[in-house]
XYZ file of C-alpha atoms in Angstrom:
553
model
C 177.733 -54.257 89.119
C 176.323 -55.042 85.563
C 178.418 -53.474 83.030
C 177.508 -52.810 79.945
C 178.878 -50.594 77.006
C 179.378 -46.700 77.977
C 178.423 -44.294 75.714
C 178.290 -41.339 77.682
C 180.011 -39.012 75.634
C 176.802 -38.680 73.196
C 174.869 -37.464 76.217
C 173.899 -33.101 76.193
C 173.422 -31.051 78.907
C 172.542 -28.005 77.305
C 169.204 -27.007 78.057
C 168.294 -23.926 76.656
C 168.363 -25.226 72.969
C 165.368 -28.385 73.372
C 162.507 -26.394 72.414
C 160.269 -29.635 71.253
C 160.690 -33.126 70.458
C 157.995 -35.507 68.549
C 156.961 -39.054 68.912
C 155.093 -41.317 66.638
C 153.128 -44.537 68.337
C 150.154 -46.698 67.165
C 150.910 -44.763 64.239
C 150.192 -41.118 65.064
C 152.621 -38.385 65.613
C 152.752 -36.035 68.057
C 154.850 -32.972 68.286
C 155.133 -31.891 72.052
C 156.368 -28.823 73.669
C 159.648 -29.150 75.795
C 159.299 -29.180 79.074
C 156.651 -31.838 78.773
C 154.411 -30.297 81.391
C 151.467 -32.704 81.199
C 151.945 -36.063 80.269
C 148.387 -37.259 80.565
C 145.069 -36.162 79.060
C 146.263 -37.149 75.455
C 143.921 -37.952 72.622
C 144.580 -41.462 73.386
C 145.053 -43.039 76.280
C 147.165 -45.773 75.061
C 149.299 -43.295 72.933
C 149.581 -41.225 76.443
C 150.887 -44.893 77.477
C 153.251 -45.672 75.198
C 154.603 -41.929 76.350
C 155.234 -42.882 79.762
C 156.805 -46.479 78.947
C 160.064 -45.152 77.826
C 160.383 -47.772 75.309
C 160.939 -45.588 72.997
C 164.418 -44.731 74.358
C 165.740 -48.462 74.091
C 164.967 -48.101 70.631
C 166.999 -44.931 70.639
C 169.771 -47.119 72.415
C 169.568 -49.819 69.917
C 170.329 -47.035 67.117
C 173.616 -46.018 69.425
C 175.078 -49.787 69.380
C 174.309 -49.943 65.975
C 176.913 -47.725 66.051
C 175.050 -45.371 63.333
C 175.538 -41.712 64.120
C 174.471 -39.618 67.019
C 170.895 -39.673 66.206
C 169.065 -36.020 66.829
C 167.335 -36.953 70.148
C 169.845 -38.545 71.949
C 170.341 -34.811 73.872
C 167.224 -34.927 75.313
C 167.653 -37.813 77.190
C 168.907 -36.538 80.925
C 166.076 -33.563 80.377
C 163.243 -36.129 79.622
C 164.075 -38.377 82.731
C 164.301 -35.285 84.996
C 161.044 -33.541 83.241
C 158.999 -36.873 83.985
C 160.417 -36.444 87.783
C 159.335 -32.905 88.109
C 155.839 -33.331 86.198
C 154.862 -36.410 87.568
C 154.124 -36.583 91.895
C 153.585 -39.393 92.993
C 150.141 -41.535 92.495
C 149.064 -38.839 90.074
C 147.865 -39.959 86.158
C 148.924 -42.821 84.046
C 152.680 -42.615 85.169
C 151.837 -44.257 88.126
C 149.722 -46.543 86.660
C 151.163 -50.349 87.539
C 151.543 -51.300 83.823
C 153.529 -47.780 82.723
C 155.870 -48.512 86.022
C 156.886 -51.833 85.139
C 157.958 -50.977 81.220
C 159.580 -47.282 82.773
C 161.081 -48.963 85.449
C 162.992 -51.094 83.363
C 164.186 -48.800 80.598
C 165.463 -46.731 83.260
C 167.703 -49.236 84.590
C 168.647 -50.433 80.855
C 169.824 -46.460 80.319
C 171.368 -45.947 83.494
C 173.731 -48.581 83.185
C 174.401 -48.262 79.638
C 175.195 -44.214 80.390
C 176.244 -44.379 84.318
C 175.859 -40.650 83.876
C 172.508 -40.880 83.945
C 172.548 -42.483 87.434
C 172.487 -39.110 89.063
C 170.931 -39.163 92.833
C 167.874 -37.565 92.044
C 166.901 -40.178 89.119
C 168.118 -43.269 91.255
C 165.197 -42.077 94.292
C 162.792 -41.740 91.789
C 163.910 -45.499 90.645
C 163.660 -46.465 93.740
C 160.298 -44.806 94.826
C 158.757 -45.895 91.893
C 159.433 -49.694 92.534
C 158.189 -49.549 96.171
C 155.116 -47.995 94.951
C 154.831 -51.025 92.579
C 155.527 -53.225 95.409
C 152.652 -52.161 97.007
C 150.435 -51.503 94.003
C 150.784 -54.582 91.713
C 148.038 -55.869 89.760
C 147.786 -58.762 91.004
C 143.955 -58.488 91.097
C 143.700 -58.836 87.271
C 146.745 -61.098 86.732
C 147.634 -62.138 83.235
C 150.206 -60.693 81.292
C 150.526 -56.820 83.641
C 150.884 -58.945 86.916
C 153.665 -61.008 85.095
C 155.011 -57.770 84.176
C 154.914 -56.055 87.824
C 156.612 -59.197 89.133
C 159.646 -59.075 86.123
C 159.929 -55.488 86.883
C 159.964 -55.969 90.929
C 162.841 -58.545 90.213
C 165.051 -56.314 88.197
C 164.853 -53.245 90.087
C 165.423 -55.170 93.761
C 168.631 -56.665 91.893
C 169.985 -52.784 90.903
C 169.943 -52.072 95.385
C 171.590 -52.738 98.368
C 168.783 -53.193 101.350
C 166.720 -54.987 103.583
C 163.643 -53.818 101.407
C 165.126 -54.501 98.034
C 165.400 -58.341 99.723
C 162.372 -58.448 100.988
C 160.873 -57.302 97.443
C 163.300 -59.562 95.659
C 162.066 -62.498 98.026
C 158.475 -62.072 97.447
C 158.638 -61.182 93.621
C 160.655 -64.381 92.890
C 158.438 -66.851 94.974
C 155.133 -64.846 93.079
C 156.969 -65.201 89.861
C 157.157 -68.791 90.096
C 153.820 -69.682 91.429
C 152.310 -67.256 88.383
C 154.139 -68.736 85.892
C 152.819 -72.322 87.063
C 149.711 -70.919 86.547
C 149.738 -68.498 83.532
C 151.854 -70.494 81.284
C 149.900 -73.775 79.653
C 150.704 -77.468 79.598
C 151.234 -76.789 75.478
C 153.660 -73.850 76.293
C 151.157 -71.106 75.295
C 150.131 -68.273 77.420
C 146.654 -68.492 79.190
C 145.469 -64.983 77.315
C 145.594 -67.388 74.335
C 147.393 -64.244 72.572
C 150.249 -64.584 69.882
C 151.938 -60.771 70.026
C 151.244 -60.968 74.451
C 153.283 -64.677 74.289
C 156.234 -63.493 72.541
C 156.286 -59.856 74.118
C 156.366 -61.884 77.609
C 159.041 -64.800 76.517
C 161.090 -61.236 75.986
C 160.851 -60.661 79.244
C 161.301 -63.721 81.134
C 164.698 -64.508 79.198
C 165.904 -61.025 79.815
C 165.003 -61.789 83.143
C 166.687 -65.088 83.686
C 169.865 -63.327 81.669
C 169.093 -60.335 85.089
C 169.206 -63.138 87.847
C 172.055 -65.641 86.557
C 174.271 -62.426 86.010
C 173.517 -61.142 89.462
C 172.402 -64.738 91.625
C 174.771 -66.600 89.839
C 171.932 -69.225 89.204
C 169.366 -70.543 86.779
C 166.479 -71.589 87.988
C 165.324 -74.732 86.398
C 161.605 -73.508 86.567
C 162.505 -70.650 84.646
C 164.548 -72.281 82.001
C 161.440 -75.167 81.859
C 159.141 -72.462 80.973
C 161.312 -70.562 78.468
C 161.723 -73.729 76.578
C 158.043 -74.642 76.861
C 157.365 -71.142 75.311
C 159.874 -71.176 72.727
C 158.513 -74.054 71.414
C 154.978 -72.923 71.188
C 156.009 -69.785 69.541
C 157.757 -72.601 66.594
C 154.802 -74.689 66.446
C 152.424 -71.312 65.666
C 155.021 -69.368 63.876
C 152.935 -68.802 60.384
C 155.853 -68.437 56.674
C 157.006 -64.758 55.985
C 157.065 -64.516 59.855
C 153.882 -63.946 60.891
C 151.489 -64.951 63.867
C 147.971 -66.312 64.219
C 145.713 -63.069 65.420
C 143.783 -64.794 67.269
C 142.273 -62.348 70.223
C 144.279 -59.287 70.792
C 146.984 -59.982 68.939
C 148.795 -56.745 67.296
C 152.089 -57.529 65.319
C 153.259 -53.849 66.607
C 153.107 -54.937 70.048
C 156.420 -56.350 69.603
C 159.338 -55.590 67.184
C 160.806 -59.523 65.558
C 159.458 -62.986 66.770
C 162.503 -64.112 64.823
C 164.906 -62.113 66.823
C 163.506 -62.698 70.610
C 163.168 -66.389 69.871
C 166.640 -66.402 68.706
C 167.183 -64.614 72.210
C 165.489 -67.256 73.935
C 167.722 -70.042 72.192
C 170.694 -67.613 72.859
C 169.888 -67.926 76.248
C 168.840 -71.639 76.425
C 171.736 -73.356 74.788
C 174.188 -70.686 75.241
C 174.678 -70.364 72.049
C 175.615 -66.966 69.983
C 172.887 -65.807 67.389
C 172.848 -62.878 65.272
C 170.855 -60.323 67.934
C 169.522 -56.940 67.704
C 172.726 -55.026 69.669
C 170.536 -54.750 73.133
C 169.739 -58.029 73.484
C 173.463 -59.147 72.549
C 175.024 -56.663 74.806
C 172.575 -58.808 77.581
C 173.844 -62.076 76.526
C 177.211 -61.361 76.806
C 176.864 -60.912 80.462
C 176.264 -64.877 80.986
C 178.309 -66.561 77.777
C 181.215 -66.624 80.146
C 179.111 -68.065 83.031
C 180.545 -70.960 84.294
C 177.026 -71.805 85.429
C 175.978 -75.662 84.560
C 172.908 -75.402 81.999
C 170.301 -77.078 83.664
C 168.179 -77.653 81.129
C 168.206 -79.918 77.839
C 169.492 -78.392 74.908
C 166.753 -76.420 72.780
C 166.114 -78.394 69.326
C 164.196 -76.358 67.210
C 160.981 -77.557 65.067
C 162.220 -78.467 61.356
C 158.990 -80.201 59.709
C 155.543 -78.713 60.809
C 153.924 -80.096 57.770
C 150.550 -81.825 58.060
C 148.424 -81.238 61.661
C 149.786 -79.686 64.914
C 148.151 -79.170 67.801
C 148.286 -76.901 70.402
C 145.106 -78.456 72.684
C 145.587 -76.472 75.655
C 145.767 -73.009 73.870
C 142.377 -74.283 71.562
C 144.502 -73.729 68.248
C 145.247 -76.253 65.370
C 147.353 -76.090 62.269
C 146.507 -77.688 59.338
C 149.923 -77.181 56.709
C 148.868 -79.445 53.852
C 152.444 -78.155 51.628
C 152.723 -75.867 48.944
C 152.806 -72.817 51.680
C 149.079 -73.463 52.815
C 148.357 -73.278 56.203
C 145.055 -73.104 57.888
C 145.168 -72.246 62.140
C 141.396 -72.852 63.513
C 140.305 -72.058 66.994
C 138.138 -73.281 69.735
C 139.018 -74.000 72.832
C 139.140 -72.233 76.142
C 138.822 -68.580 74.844
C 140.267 -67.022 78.372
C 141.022 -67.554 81.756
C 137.625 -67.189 83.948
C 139.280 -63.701 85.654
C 140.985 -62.047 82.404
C 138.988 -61.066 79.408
C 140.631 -58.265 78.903
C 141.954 -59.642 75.516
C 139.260 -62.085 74.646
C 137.809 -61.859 71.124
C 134.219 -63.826 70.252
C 136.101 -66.006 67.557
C 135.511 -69.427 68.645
C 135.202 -72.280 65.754
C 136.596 -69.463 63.780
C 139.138 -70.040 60.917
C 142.107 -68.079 59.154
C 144.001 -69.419 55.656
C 147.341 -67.870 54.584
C 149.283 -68.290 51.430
C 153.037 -67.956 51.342
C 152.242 -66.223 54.348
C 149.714 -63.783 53.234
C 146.316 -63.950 54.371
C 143.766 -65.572 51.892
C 140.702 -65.353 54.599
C 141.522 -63.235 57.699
C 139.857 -62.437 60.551
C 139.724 -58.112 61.024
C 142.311 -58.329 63.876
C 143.336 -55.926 66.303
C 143.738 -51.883 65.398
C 143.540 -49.944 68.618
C 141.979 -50.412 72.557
C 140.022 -47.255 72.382
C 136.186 -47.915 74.049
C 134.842 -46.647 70.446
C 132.474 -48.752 67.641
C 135.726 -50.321 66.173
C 136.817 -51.683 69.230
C 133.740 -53.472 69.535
C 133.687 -54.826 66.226
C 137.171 -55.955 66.576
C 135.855 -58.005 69.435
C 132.640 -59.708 67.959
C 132.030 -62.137 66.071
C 131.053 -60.443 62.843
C 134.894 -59.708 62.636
C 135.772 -63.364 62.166
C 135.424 -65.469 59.533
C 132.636 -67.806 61.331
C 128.662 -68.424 61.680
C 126.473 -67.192 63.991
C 122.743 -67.781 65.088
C 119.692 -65.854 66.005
C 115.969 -67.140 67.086
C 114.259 -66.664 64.248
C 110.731 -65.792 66.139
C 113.239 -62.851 67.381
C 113.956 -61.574 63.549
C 110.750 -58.753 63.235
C 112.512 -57.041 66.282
C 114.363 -53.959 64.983
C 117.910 -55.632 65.630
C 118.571 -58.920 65.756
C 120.664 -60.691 68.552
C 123.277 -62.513 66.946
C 124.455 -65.430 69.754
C 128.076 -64.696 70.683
C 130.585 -67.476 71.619
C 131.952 -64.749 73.968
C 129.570 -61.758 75.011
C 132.405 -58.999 75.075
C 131.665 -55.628 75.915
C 133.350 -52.092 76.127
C 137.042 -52.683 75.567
C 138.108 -55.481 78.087
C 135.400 -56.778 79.321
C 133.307 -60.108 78.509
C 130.557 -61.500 79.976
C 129.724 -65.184 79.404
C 132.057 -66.876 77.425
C 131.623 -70.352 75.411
C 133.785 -73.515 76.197
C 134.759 -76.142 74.239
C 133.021 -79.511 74.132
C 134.762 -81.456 71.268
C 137.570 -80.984 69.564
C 139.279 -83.740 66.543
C 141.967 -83.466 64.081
C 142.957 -86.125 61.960
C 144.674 -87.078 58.424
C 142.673 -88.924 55.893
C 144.443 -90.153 52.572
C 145.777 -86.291 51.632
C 143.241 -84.979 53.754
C 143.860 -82.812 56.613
C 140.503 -82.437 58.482
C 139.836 -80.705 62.232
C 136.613 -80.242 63.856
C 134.760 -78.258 67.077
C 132.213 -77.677 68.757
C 131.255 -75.936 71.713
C 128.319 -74.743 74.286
C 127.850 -71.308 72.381
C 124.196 -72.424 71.529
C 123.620 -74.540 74.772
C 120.863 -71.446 76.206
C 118.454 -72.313 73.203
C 118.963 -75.788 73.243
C 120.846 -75.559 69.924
C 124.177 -77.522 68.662
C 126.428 -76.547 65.917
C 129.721 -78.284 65.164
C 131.948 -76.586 62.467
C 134.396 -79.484 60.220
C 136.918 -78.335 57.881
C 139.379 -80.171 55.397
C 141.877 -79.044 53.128
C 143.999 -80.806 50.878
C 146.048 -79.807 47.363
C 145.695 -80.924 43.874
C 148.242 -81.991 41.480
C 149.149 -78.315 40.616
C 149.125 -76.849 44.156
C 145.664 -74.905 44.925
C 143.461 -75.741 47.723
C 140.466 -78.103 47.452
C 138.646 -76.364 51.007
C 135.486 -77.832 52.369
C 134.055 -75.936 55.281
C 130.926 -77.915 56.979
C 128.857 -76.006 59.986
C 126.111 -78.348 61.480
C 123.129 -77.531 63.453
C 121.061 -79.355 65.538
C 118.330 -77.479 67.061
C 114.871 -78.024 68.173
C 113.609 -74.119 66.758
C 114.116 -72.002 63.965
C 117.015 -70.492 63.381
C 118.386 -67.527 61.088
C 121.959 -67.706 60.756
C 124.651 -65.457 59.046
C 128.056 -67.092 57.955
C 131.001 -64.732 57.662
C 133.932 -64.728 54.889
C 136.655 -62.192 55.385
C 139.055 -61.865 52.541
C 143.222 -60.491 52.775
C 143.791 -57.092 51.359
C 145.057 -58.360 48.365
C 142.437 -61.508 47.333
C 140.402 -60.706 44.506
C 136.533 -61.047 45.177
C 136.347 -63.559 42.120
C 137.326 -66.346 44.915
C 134.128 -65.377 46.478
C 132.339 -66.732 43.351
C 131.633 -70.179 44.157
C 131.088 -69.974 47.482
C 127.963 -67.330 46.786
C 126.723 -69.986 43.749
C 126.545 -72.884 46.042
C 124.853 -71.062 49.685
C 122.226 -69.608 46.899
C 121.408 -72.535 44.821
C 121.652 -75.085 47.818
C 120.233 -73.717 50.566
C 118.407 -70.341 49.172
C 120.801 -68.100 50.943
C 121.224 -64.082 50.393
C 124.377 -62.282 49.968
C 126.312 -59.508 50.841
C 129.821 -58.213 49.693
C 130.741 -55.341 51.498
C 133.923 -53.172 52.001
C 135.511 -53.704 55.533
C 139.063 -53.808 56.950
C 142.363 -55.542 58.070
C 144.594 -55.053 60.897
C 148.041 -55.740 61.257
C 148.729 -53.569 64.284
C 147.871 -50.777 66.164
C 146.605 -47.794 63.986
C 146.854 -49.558 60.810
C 143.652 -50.665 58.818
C 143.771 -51.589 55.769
C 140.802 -51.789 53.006
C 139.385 -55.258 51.875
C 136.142 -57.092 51.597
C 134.103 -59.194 53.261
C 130.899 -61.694 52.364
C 127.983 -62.517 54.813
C 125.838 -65.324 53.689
C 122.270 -65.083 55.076
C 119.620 -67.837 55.085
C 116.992 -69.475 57.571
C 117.301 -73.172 58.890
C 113.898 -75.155 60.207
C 114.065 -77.074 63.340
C 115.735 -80.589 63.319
C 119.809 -81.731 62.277
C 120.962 -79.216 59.150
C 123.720 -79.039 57.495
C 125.523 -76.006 55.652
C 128.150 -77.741 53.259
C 131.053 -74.871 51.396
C 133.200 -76.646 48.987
C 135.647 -74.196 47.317
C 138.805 -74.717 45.225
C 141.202 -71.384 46.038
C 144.031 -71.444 43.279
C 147.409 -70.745 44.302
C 147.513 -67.300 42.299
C 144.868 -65.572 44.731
C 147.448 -63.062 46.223
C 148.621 -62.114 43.072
């Protein structure tokens, strides 16, 4: 039986006295009457989510171990379990929905092992009712990151029974697991939804699994432990100063809490190796440091000098660190796999620039998955810092139709979607240059390849030249889009407006937009569009900038 601390002396039976209780995700508090008789038909449907995950009551467990005192909800615990129960039959609203099980199903077991207590008859069916009806209502239809989930889940909970069905789900989870895995994770390490926050969130899982199964199968899987160390790496390769991630697609920092801290799980896990963990995650490696088990797998050595280019070809991102904390990351590539688009953003040949780890030019990024106007601009192009194209005999319509490298629509969906037909980085003198180009343009017989370099002067700013050429056989109108961080002062805007007006007769637009970090958080900044017109034939729109190293101050 897996044994972990017991703290069941904080837990309260009493009642009569929990009159409400209030929860704060993506940002927004709610204050909800106790019982909790309807947990659906919430404002929003991915704050009604978050409800029904139960992730919020790890986080209450990782206050416990932290050994800090009995923190105010605690109590409600045992009442909360039993109200979901009791206000939640079976195959009716989001509770039952395949994502919610997986994330529920999981915390459940976390809790009742931590507080045995808990286990109580009643909670255990439901635990085991709610993982046959995953069994046999997995998304397997949409794959990416929920199938991986459904299949984690399905592994863990066969593992907490005794039976011929928990085998039979253990069986067929493990062999799925495998096969998806070969299949969802790329050559380069990186996950096929090409998203930052939905890599890390799933290496989480997958070492917390193999920690599950070498605990109770005495075994590690060397397919496992390949995969984890394929992933670990990526995350090192992408992993931006100050701690931050590429936000590339949907990629919300909120979706998970540390990269720091699950990659240090990871190499926990790999080497077998004790690293300063939040108390969860070290209460789960503890259950395999005295594992006898041979480590079949290499130890993990982690990434020390990522100056200059790296590549990461299969995920279609490239980093360009030229010293001084610089750091480009450009994208184009593969934006999604053919039957997931559920996180796809139309950003390809788009660019982002960080200094010290604080954006310089930023893409808007991801704020919330409600199907409302924002959502949609999160999603298009305009949102990235990038050019688009429209046929200029199309212009005297009343909107124009800007060409997408992805056509997304509503708030997963995408219709035809761009691929990448060239793709170079290379290192000239002090130069650090990459280029792209892909069959956005390809249905009006257009071509348009996007070059940047970068390199530093003697006293540490950025000489940045961004080239976008066009080859097409009509006219074109075009609109070229510079996003700045919160906290870049327009004046770095200056140059680029001087040279698209005097060189190639091009309008301008500052205007007042926003930045995401997460979930519910937007943040005011601005943004320029360049407009101009191109004739028929090879053009070419040349940006040379110098961004001085004081532009986040």
């Amino acid at each position: 039986m897996l044994e972990l601390a017991n703290y069941n002396y904080f837990l309260d039976k009493e009642h009569k006295k929990l009159n409400k209780i209030s929860f704060k995700f993506l940002n927004v508090r709610e204050d909800l009457e106790l019982p909790i008789k309807d947990w659906n038909n919430k404002s929003s449907r991915l704050w009604q989510f978050n409800l029904h995950y139960f992730d919020w009551s790890r986080s209450w467990l990782e206050e416990i171990l932290l050994e800090k005192k009995q923190i105010k909800y605690l109590k409600y615990l045992p009442h909360l379990i039993d109200n979901w129960i009791d206000f939640n039959p079976i195959s009716k609203g989001d509770g039952w929905h395949s994502y919610t099980l997986s994330l529920r199903i999981r915390n459940w077991i976390l809790l009742f092992r931590f507080f045995p207590e808990l286990a109580t008859k009643k909670r255990l069916n439901s635990l085991w009712i709610q993982t046959c009806w995953l069994y046999s209502h997995p998304e397997k239809c949409h794959g990416g990151n929920h199938w991986l989930e459904n299949i984690i889940s399905l592994i863990i909970s066969s593992l907490q029974f005794n039976s011929i069905k928990s085998e039979e789900i253990y069986e067929y989870a493990i062999i799925s697991l495998k096969e998806e895995l070969d299949s969802q994770i790329l050559k380069d390490g990186g996950h096929q939804e090409r998203s930052a926050s939905y890599h890390i969130l799933l290496l989480d899982r997958l070492t917390e699994l193999a920690i599950i199964i070498e605990y109770f199968k005495q075994e590690r899987p060397f397919w496992l432990i390949e995969k984890i160390h394929l992933m670990v790496e990526w995350i090192e390769i992408a992993s931006l100063e100050k701690g931050r991630m590429p936000r590339f697609n949907d990629s919300p920092n909120n979706l998970y809490e540390s990269n720091t801290d699950i990659l240090n799980f990871a190499k926990s896990f790999l080497n077998k190796e004790r690293k300063i963990l939040t108390p969860v995650r070290d209460n789960l490696i503890d259950l395999i440091f005295s594992n006898e088990i041979k480590n079949n797998s290499n130890r993990y050595i982690s990434i020390d000098n990522k100056l200059g280019i790296r590549e990461l070809k299969d995920t279609g991102w490239y980093f360009l660190r030229p010293g001084s904390s610089w750091e480009l990351v450009f994208k184009n590539g593969t934006p999604c796999p053919k039957h997931q688009a559920a996180h796809v953003h139309s950003d390809q040949l788009t660019f982002d620039l960080f200094f010290k780890g604080a954006p310089v030019f930023a893409e808007v990024g991801t704020s919330g998955y409600e199907n409302i106007s924002e959502r949609l601009y999160e999603r298009s192009g305009e949102a990235h810092n990038l050019i688009q194209f429209a046929i200029k005999s199309d212009f005297n319509k009343k909107k124009i139709n800007w060409i997408e490298s992805v056509e997304v629509w509503k708030s997963f969906r995408a219709a035809r979607k761009s691929q990448s037909l060239f793709n170079k980085s290379l290192k000239i003198n002090n130069k650090l240059v990459v280029s792209g180009e892909n069959d956005s343009l390809k249905k009006i017989n257009a071509a348009h390849r996007r070059e940047i370099s970068i390199s530093l002067d003697i006293d540490g700013n950025l000489d940045f030249v961004l080239i976008d050429q066009i080859s097409s056989r009509i006219d074109l109108y075009w609109r070229q889009w510079w996003h700045l961080g919160p906290k870049v002062d327009k004046k770095v805007l200056k140059n680029i407006i001087k040279i698209a007006e005097e060189k190639y007769g091009a309008k301008h637009t500052i205007c007042e937009t926003y930045y995401s970090e997460g979930f519910g958080i937007r943040e005011k900044r601005l943004s320029l569009c360049l407009t101009g017109e191109i004739s028929s034939g090879i053009k070419k729109i040349e940006i040379p900038v110098k961004i001085k190293n004081n532009c986040n101050a």
